[in-house]
Coordinates of C-alpha atoms in Angstrom, one line a residue:
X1 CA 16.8 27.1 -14.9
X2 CA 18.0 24.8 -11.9
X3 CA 19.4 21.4 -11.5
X4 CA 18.1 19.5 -8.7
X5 CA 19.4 16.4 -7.1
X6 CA 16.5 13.5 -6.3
X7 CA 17.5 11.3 -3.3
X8 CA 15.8 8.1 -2.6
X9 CA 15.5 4.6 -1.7
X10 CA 16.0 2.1 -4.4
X11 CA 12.0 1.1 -4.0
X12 CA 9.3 1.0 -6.8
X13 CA 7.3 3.2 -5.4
X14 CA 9.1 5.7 -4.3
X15 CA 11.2 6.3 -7.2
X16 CA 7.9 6.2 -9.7
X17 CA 6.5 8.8 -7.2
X18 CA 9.5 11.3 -7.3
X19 CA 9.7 10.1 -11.6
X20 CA 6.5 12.0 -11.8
X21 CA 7.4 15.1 -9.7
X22 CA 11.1 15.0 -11.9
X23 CA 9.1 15.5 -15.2
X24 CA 6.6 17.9 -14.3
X25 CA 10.2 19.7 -13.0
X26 CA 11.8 18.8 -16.6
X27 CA 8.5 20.2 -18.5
X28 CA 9.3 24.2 -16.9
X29 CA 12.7 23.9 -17.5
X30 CA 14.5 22.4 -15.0
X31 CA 17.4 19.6 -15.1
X32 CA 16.7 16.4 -12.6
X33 CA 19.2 13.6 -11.7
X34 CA 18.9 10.8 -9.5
X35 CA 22.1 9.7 -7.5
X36 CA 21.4 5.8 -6.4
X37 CA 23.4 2.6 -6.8
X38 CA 23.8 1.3 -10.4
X39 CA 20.7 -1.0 -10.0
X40 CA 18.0 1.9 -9.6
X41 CA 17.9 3.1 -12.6
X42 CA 15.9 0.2 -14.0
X43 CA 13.2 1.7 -11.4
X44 CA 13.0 4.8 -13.7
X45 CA 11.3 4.8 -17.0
X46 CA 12.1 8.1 -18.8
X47 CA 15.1 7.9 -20.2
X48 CA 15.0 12.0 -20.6
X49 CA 15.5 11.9 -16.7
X50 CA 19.7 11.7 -15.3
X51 CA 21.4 9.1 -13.6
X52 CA 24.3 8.8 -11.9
X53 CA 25.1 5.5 -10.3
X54 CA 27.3 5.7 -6.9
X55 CA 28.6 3.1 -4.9
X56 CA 29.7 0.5 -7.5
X57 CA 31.9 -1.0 -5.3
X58 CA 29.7 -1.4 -2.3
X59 CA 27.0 -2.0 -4.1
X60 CA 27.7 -3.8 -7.7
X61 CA 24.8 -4.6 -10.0
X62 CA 22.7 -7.1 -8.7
X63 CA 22.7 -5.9 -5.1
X64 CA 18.9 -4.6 -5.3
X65 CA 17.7 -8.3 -6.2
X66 CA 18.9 -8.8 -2.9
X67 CA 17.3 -5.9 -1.3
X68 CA 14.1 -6.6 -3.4
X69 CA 13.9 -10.2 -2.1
X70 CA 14.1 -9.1 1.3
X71 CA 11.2 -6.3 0.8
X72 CA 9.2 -8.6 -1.2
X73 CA 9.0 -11.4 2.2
X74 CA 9.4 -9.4 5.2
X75 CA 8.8 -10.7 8.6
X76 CA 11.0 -12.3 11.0
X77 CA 14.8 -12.1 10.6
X78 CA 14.6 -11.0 7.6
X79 CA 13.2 -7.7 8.8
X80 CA 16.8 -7.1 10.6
X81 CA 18.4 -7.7 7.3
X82 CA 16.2 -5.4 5.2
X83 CA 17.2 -2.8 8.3
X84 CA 21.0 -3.6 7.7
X85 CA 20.2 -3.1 3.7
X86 CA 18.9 0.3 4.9
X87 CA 22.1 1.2 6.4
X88 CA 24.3 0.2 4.2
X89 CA 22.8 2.2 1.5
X90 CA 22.8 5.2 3.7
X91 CA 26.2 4.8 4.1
X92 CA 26.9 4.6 1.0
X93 CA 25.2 7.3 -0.2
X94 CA 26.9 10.0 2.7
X95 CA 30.4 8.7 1.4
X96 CA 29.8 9.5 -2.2
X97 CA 27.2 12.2 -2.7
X98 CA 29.4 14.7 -1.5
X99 CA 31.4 14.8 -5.1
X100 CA 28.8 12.8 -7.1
X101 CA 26.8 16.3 -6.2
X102 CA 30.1 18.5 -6.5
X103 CA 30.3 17.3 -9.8
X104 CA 26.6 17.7 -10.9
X105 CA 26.8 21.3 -9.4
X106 CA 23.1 20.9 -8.5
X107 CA 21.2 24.0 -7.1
X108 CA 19.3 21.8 -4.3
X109 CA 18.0 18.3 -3.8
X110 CA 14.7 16.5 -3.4
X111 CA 14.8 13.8 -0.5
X112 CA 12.7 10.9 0.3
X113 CA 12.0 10.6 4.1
X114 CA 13.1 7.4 4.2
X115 CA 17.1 8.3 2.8
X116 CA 18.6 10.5 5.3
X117 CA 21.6 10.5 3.7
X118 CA 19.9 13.2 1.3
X119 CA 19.3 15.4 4.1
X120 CA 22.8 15.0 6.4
X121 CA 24.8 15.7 3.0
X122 CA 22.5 18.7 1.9
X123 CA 23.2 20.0 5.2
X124 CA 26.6 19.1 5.4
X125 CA 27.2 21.7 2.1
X126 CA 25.0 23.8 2.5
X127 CA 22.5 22.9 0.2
X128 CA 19.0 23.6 0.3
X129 CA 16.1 21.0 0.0
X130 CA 13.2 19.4 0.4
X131 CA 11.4 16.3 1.6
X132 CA 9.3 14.1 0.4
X133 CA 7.3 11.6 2.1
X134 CA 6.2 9.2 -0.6
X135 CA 5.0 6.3 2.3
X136 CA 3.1 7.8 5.4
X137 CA 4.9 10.5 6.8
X138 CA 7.5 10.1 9.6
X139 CA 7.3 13.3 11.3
X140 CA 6.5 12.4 15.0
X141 CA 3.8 13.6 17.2
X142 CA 3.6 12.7 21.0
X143 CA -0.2 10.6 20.9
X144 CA 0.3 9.4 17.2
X145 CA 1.4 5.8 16.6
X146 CA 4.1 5.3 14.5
X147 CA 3.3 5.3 10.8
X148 CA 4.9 1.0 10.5
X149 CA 2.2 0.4 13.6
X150 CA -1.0 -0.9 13.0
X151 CA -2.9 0.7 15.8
X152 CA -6.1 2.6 15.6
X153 CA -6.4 6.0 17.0
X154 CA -6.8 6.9 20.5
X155 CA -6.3 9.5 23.5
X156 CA -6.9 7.4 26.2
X157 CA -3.9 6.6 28.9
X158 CA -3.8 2.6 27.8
X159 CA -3.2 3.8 24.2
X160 CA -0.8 6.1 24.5
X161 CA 1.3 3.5 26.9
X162 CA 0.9 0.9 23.6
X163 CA 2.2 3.8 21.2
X164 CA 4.8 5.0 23.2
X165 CA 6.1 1.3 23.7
X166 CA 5.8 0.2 20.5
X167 CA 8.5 3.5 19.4
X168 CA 10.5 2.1 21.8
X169 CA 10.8 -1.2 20.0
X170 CA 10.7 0.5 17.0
X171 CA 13.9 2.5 17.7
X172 CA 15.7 -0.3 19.7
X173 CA 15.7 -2.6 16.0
X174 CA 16.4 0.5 13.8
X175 CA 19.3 1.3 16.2
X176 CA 21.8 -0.1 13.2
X177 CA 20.5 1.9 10.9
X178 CA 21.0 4.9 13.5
X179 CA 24.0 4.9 14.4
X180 CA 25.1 5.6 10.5
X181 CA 22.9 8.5 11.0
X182 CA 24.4 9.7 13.8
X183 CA 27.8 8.9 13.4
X184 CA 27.6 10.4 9.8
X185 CA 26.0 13.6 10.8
X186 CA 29.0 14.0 13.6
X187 CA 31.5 13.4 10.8
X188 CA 29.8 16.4 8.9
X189 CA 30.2 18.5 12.0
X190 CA 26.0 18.4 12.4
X191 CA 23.8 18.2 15.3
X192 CA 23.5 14.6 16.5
X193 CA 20.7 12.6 14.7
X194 CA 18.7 10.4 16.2
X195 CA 16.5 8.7 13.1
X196 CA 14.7 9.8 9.8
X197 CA 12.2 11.6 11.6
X198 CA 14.9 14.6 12.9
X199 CA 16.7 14.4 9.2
X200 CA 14.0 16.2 7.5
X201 CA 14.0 19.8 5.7
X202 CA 13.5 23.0 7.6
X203 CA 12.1 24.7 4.1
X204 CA 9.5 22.4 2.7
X205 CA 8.1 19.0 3.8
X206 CA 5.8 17.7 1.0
X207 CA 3.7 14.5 1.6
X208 CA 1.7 12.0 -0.5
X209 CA -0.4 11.3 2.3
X210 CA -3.8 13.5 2.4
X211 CA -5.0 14.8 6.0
X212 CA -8.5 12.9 6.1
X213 CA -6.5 9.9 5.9
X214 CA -4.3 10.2 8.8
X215 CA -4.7 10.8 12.2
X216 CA -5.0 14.0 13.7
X217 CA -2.0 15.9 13.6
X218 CA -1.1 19.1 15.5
X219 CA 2.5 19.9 15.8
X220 CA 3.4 19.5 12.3
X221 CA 6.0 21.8 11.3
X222 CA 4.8 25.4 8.7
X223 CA 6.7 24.1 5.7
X224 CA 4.4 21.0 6.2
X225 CA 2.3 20.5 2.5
X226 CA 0.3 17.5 2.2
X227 CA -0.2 17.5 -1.7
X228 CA -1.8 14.1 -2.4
X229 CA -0.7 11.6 -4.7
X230 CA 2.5 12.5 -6.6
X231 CA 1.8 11.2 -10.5
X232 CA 2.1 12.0 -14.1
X233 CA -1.1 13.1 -16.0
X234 CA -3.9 10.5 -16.4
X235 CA -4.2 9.5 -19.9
X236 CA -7.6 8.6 -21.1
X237 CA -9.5 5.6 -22.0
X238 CA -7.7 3.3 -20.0
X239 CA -8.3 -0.7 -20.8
X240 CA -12.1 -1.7 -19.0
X241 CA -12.8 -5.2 -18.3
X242 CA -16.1 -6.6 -19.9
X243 CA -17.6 -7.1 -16.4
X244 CA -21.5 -7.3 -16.0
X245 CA -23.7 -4.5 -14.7
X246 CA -25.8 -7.0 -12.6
X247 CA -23.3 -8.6 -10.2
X248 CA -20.5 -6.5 -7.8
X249 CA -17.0 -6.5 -9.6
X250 CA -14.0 -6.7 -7.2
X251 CA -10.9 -5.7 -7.4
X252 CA -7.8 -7.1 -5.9
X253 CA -3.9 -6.3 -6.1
X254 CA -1.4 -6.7 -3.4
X255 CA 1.4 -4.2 -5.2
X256 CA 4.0 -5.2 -7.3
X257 CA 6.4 -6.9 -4.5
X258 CA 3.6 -9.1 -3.2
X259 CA 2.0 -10.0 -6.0
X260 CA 3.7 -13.3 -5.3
X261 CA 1.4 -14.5 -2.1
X262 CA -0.8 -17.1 -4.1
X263 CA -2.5 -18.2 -0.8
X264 CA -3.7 -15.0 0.0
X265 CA -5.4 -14.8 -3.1
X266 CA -6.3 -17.6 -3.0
X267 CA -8.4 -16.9 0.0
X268 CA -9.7 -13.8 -2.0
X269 CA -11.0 -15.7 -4.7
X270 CA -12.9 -18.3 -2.1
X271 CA -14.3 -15.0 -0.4
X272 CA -15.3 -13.4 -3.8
X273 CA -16.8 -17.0 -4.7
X274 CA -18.5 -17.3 -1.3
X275 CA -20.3 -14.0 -2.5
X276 CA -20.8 -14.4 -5.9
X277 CA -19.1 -11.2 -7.2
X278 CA -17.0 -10.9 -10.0
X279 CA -13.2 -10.7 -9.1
X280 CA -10.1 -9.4 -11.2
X281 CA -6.8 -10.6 -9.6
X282 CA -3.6 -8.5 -10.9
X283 CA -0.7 -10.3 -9.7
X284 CA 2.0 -7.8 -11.0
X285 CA 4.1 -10.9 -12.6
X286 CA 4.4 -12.7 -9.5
X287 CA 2.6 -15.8 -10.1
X288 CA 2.4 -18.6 -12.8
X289 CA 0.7 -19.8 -15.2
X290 CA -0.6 -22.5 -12.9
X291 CA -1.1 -20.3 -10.4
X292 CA -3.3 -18.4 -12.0
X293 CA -5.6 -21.5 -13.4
X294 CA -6.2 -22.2 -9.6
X295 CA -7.1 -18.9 -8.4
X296 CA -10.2 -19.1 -11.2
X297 CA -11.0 -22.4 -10.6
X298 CA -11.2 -20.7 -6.8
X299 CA -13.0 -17.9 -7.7
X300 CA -11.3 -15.5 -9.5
X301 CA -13.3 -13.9 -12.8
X302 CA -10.3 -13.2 -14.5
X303 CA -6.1 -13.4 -13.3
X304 CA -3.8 -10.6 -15.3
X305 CA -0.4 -9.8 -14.4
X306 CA -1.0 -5.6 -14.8
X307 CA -4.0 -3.9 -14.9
X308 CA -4.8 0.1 -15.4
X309 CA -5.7 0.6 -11.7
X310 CA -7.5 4.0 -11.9
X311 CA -9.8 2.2 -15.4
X312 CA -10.2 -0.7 -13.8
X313 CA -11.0 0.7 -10.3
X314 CA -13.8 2.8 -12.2
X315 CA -15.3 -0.1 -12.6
X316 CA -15.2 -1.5 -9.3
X317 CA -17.7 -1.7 -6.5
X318 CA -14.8 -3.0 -3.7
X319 CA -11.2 -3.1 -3.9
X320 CA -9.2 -5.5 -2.0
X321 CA -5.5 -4.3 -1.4
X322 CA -2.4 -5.0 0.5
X323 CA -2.7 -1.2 2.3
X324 CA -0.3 0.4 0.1
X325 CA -1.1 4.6 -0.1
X326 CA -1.3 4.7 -4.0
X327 CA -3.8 2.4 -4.0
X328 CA -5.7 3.7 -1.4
X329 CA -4.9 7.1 -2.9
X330 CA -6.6 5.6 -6.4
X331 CA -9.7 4.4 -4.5
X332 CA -10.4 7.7 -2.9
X333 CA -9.8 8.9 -6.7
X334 CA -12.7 6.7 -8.3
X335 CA -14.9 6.9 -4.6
X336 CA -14.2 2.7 -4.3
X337 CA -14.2 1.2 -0.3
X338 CA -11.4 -0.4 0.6
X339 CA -11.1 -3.6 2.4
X340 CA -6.9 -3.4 3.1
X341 CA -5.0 -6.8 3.8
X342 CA -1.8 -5.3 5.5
X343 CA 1.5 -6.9 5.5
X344 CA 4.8 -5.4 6.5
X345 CA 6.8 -1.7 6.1
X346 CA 3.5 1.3 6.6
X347 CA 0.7 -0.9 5.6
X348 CA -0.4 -1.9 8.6
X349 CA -0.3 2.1 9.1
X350 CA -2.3 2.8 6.1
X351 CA -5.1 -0.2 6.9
X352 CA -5.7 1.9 10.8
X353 CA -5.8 5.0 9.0
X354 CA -8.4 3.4 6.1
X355 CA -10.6 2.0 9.1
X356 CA -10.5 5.2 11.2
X357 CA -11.3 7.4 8.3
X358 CA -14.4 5.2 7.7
X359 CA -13.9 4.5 4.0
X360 CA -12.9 0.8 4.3
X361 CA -12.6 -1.9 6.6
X362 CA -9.3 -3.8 7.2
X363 CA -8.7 -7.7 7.9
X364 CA -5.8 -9.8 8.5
X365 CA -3.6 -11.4 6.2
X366 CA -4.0 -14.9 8.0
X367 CA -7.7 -14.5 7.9
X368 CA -10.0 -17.4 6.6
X369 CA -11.8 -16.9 3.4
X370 CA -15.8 -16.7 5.2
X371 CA -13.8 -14.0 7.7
X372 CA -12.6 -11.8 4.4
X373 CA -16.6 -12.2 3.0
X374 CA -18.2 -10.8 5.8
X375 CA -15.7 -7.6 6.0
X376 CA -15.9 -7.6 2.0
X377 CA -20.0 -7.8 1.7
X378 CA -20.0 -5.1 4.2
X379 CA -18.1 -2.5 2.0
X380 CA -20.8 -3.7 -0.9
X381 CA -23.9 -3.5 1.3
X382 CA -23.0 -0.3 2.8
X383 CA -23.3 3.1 1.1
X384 CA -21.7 5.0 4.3
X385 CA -18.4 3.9 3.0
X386 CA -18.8 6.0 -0.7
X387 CA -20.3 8.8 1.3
X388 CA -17.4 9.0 3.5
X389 CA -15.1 8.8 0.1
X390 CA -16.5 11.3 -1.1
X391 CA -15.6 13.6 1.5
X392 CA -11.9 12.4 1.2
X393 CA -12.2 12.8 -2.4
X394 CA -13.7 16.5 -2.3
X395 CA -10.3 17.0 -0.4
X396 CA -7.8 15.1 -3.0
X397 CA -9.2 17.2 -5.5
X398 CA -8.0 20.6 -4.1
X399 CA -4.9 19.3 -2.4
X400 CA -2.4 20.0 -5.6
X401 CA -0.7 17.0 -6.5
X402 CA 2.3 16.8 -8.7
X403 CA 1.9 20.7 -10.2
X404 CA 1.6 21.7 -6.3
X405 CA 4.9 19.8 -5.0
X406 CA 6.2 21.1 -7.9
X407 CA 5.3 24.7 -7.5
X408 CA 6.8 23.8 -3.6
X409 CA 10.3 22.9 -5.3
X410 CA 10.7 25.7 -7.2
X411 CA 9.6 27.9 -4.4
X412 CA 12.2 26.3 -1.3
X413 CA 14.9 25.8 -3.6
X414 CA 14.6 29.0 -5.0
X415 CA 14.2 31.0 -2.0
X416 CA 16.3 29.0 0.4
X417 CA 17.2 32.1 2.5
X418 CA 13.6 31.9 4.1
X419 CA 11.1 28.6 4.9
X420 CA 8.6 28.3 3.0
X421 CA 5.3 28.8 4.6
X422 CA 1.5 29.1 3.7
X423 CA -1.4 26.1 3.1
X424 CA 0.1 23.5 5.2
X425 CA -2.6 21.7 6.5

């Protein structure tokens, strides 16, 4: 069987994302490894998967906290530095994945959109391989906002001035990270690059993100597959919460790097008491013990750090979320609106896309608490929002998931003479 390379940021989510693809590789046969700085591999919980840490002089262990820090409070100058972070892993990563994957003598790799350095390096030998767009997918469109804008959709002349403008800006503060692209794809001998979206396979392009959740694409490219949410296989009987049959149960998570923004839910618990609905808060670790006490003196039913999202979303009538795709994705699973509370990377993406598709509603972070209760009843009161998730949902179910990307791997990287074509969407 083959040994394939897995390229991608050192970020939760994406590296739990391709996890699951790895081992439904491993279970046919195959031999994974993912090439990161030291630090990633406490993102990875299967110690049956390889890893071979790269960079340890650039980047010595504790490097991610930094990186992590920076992620988990975006906004402001701190935005510029998580860009330069970006950079300097790319960098990284196109100096020392050309022997790291010279000594693995892998067969092809599996890149994240969001690491080019996968892609210029694969190229640069000769490799074949194949994207993966764990967040919303970059692949541009002329009419489409960028997937990090929080625009809804339109065609008319004003709105495509505001989504050509915005790319603009877009590219002007990403021109650090850039310029390692480009300067690193000249040192290969490649075809300038001008960002992630023009570092991305010609074989396969496999995405998390379904097609009645984003807008209306039509140039995408015929090795485009939009699979749905890449994860292992449920297990059953996940922990319920003993909530009452007779009053709506909410729930609310903003992800496990802003778990820490106890005023935000603070103003969820107010809304939720406002309402009268039952509320379960999981904070993912990032609040104390006093914290917590607050937020049900405010509100809250009950305040866990971890819950089992697709039990406990089951249950629930509403779920309140920061806009991030797998919990959207996990909404659409268990047909539960969404009432997204963007605040940095794609979220702000996700929460137009939620709106426009019509199975949620989307509010502002700074929003007062009576402002987050109207948008919230609205999702209880209203059973358009479950119709229209159920539509979505009929679509999740046939789109694939982890035993279609993987059936996509095997195919690309086994074939790489020809691109793989057939059910893009």
């Amino acid at each position: 069987m083959s040994h394939y390379a897995v390229i991608a940021p050192p970020l939760f989510s994406h590296q739990r994302a391709l996890q699951a693809l790895a081992q439904t590789l491993m279970a046919r046969g195959h031999r994974i490894t993912f090439i990161q700085q030291p630090d990633a591999r406490t993102l990875l919980n299967d110690p049956h998967i390889g890893f071979l840490p790269v960079g340890e002089v650039s980047h010595p262990p504790g490097t991610l906290a930094r990186t992590l820090s920076l992620t988990a409070s975006p906004g402001g100058l701190s935005v510029l530095s998580l860009i330069e972070d970006m950079a300097r892993n790319t960098d990284m990563l196109c100096k020392t994945l050309p022997a790291a994957l010279e000594k693995l003598g892998v067969d092809g790799l599996i890149v994240d959109q969001m690491e080019p350095a996968g892609a210029l390096v694969a190229d640069a030998l000769g490799l074949p391989f194949v994207s993966v767009a764990c967040a919303l997918p970059v692949n541009r469109e002329p009419g489409l906002p960028l997937p990090v804008m929080p625009f809804q959709y339109a065609t008319d002349a004003r709105a495509l001035k505001r989504y050509a403008t915005s790319q603009r800006i877009y590219d002007w503060m990403m021109r650090g990270h850039n310029r390692v692209i480009n300067r690193h794809a000249r040192a290969f001998g490649l075809p300038a690059r001008q960002g992630l979206h023009e570092c991305l396979s010609p074989l396969a392009q496999i995405s998390q993100t379904l097609p009645a959740l984003d807008f209306p694409r039509r140039a995408l490219p015929p090795g485009y597959h939009a699979v749905g949410p890449l994860r292992p296989a449920m297990a059953a009987g996940g922990k319920t919460w003993p909530v009452s049959p007779d009053t709506p149960f909410v729930f609310a998570s903003l992800g496990t790097l802003q778990g820490h923004r106890f005023r935000l839910f603070k103003t969820i618990a107010r809304a939720c008491q406002t309402l009268g609905v039952q509320l379960l808060i999981a904070h993912c670790g990032g609040l104390s013990a006093a914290q917590c006490e607050t937020l049900k003196a405010s509100g809250a039913t009950w305040v866990t750090d971890f819950a089992d999202q697709p039990a406990v979303l089951q249950q629930a009538q509403a779920v309140i979320t920061h806009g991030g795709l797998n919990t959207v994705a996990d909404a659409v699973a268990s047909l539960t609106p969404v009432l997204a509370v963007p605040i940095a990377f794609d979220q702000p993406g996700v929460a137009a896309r939620v709106a426009w598709s019509g199975i949620g509603r989307r509010v502002s972070r700074f929003c007062r608490s009576d402002t987050l209760a109207r948008n919230l009843n609205e999702l209880l009161e209203d059973e358009s929002y479950r119709l229209r998730l159920g539509a979505v949902q009929a679509q999740l179910k046939k789109a694939g998931g982890t035993v279609r990307a993987a059936d996509i791997v095997e195919q690309a990287l086994g074939s790489s003479t020809q691109m793989l074509a057939g059910s893009a969407w």
